[in-house]
Short mmCIF file of C-alpha atoms in Angstrom, two decimals:
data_model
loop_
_atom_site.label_atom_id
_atom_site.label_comp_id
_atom_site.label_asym_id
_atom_site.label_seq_id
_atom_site.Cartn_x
_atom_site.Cartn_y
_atom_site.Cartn_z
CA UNK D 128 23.68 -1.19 9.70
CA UNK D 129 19.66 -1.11 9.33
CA UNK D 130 18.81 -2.30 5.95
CA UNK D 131 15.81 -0.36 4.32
CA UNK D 132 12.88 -1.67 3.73
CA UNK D 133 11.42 -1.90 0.45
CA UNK D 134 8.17 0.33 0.04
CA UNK D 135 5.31 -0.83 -2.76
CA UNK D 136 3.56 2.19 -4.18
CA UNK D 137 0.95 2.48 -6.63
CA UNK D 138 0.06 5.10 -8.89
CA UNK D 139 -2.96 6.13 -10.55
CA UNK D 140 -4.23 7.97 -13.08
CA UNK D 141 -7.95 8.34 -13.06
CA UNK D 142 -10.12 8.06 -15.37
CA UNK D 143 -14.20 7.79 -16.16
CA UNK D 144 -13.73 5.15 -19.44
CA UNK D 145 -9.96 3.94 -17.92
CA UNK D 146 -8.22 4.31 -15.11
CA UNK D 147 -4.72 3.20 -14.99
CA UNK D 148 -2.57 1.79 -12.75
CA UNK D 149 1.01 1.04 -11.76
CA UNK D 150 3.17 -0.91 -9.16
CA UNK D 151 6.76 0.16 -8.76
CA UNK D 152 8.63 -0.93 -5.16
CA UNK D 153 11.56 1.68 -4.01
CA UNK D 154 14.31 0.74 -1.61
CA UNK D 155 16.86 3.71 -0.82
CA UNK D 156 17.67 5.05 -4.31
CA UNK D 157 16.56 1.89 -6.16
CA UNK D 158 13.04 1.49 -8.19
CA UNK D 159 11.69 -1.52 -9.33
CA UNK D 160 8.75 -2.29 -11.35
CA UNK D 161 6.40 -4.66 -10.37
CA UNK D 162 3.39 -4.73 -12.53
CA UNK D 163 0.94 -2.06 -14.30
CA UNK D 164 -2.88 -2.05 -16.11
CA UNK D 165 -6.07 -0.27 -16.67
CA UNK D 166 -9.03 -0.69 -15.41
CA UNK D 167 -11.86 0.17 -17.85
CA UNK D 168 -15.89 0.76 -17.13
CA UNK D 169 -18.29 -0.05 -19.43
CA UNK D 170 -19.30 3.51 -21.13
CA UNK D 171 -22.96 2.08 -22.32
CA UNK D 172 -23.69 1.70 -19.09
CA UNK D 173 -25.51 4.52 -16.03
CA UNK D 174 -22.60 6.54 -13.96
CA UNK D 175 -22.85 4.75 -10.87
CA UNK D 176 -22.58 1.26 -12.30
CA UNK D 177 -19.18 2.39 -14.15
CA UNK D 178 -17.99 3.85 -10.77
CA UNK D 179 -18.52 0.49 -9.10
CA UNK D 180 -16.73 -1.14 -12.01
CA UNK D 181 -13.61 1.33 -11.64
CA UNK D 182 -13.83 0.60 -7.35
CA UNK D 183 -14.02 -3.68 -7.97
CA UNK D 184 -11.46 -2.85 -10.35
CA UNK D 185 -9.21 -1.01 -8.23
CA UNK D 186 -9.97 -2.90 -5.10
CA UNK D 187 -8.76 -6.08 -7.19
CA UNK D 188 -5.73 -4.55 -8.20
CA UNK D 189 -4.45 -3.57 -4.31
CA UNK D 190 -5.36 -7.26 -3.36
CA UNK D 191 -3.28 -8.43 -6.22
CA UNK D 192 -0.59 -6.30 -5.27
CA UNK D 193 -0.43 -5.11 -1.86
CA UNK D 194 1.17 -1.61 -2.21
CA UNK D 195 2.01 0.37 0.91
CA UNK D 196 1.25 3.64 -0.31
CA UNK D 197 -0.82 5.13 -3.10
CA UNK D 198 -0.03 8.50 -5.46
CA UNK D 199 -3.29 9.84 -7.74
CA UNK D 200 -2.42 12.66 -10.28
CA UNK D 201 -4.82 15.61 -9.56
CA UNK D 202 -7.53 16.67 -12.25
CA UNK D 203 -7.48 19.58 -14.42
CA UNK D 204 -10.15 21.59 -15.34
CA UNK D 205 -11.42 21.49 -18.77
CA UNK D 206 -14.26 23.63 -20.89
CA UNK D 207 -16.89 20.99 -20.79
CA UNK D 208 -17.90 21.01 -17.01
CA UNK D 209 -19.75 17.60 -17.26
CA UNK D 210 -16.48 16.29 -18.68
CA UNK D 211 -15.15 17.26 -15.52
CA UNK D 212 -17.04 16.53 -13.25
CA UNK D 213 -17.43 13.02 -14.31
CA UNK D 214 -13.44 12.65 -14.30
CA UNK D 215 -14.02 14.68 -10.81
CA UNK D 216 -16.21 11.19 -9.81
CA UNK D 217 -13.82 8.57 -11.20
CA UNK D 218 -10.88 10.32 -9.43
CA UNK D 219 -12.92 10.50 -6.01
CA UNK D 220 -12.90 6.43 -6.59
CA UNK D 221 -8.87 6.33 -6.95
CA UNK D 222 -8.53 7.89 -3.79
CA UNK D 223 -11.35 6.40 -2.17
CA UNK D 224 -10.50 2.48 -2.80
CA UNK D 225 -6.59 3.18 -1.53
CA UNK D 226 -7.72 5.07 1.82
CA UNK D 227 -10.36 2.07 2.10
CA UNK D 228 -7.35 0.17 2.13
CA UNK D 229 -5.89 1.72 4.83
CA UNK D 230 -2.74 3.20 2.39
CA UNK D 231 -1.92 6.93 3.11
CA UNK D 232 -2.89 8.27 -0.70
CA UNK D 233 -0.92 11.35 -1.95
CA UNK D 234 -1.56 13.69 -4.45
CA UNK D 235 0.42 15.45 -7.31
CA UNK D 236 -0.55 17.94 -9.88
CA UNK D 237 0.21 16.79 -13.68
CA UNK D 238 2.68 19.44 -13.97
CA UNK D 239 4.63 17.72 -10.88
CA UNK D 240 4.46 14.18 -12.26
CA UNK D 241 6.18 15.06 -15.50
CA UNK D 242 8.95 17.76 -13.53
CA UNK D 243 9.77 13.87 -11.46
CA UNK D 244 10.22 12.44 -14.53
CA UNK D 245 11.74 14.10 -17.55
CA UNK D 246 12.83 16.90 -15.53
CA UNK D 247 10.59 19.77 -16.93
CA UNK D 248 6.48 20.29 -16.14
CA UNK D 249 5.52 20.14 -19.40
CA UNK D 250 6.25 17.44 -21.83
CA UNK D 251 4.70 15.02 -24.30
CA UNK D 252 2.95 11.85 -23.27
CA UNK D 253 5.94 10.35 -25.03
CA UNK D 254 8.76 11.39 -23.55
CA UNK D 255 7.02 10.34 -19.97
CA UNK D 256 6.78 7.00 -22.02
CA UNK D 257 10.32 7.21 -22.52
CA UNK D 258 11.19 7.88 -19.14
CA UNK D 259 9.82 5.39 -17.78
CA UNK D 260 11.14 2.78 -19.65
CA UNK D 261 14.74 4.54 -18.80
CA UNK D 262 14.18 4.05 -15.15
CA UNK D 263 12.81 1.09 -14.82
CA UNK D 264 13.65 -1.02 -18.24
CA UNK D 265 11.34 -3.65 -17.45
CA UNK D 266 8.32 -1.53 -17.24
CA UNK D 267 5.27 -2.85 -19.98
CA UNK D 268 2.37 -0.80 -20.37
CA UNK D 269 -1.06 -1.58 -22.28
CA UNK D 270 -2.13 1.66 -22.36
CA UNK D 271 -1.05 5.71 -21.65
CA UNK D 272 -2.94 5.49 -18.81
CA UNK D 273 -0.84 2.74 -17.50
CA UNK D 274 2.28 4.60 -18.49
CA UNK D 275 0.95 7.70 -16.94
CA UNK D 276 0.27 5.73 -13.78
CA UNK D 277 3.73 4.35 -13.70
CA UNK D 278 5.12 7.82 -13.99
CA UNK D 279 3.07 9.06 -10.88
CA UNK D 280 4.79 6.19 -8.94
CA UNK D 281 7.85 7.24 -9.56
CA UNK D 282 6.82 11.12 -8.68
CA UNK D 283 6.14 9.91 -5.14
CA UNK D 284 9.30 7.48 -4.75
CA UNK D 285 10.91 11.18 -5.78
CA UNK D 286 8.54 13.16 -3.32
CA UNK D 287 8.73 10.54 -0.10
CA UNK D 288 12.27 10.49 0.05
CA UNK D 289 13.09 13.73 0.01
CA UNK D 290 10.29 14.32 2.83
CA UNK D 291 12.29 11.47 4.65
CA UNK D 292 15.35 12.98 4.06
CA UNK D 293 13.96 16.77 5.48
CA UNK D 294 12.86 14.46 8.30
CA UNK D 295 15.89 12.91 9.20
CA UNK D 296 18.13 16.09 8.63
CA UNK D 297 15.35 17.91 11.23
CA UNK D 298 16.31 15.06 13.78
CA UNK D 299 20.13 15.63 13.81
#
């Protein structure tokens, strides 16, 4: 019998002021946490020095961890354009520092993150909370961001196997 090997992902949920972050490893069916945090960039200071602290942070944060696979939530678009683009920016970093990294990064709409996880695309921020702490009890979190990062994790343990599983079926 092959035994499966266990996959680290990370998720992230971008942000200009934090960005957060979580570990989770998946073997088969099983999910583990491992470790999750924000990174944060100084708002007093010019755009491109609070992008380099978000990509040192980041880049830190893969050292520390080694993941073999990165998931970033997609941004929405709001009313105040700068707003967005800005966000636009800090997300362009979370997928930048992964693929830097050599990690395949995936991407999954908000809606998509929260259908993974409590079952329905739209929710509350605390019943993804919830959820997360139901699948993996062990989970801490200093911030939403980190909870929200967490959550996208677990949307792409969800999303790889099943694309594993289409795979495999194909192959029979």
């Amino acid at each position: 019998m092959l035994q499966e090997r266990t996959i680290r992902i990370i998720g992230i949920d971008p942000g200009l002021r934090r960005t957060g972050w979580g570990v989770v490893e998946t073997v088969g069916n099983s999910l583990r946490f491992v470790a999750s945090g924000t990174v944060t960039s100084d708002n007093k200071l010019d755009l491109a020095t609070r992008l380099r602290q978000l990509h040192d942070g980041l880049t830190d944060v893969l050292r520390s961890f080694g993941p073999d696979e990165a998931a970033v939530e997609q941004t929405f678009v709001n009313k105040d354009a700068v707003a967005t683009l800005k966000l636009g920016q800090a997300r362009g970093i979370a997928m930048l520092v992964p693929s830097l990294a050599g990690l395949p990064v995936a991407e999954y709409a908000p809606n998509a993150v929260k259908k993974a996880v409590i079952g329905v695309g739209h929710g509350e921020k605390a019943q993804i909370h919830m959820m997360v702490k139901v699948l993996m009890p062990k989970a801490t979190f200093d911030t939403d961001d980190a909870a929200d990062a967490l959550a996208i994790a677990i949307c792409h343990t969800h999303h790889r196997q099943s694309a594993h599983a289409r795979a495999a079926y194909a192959n029979l």
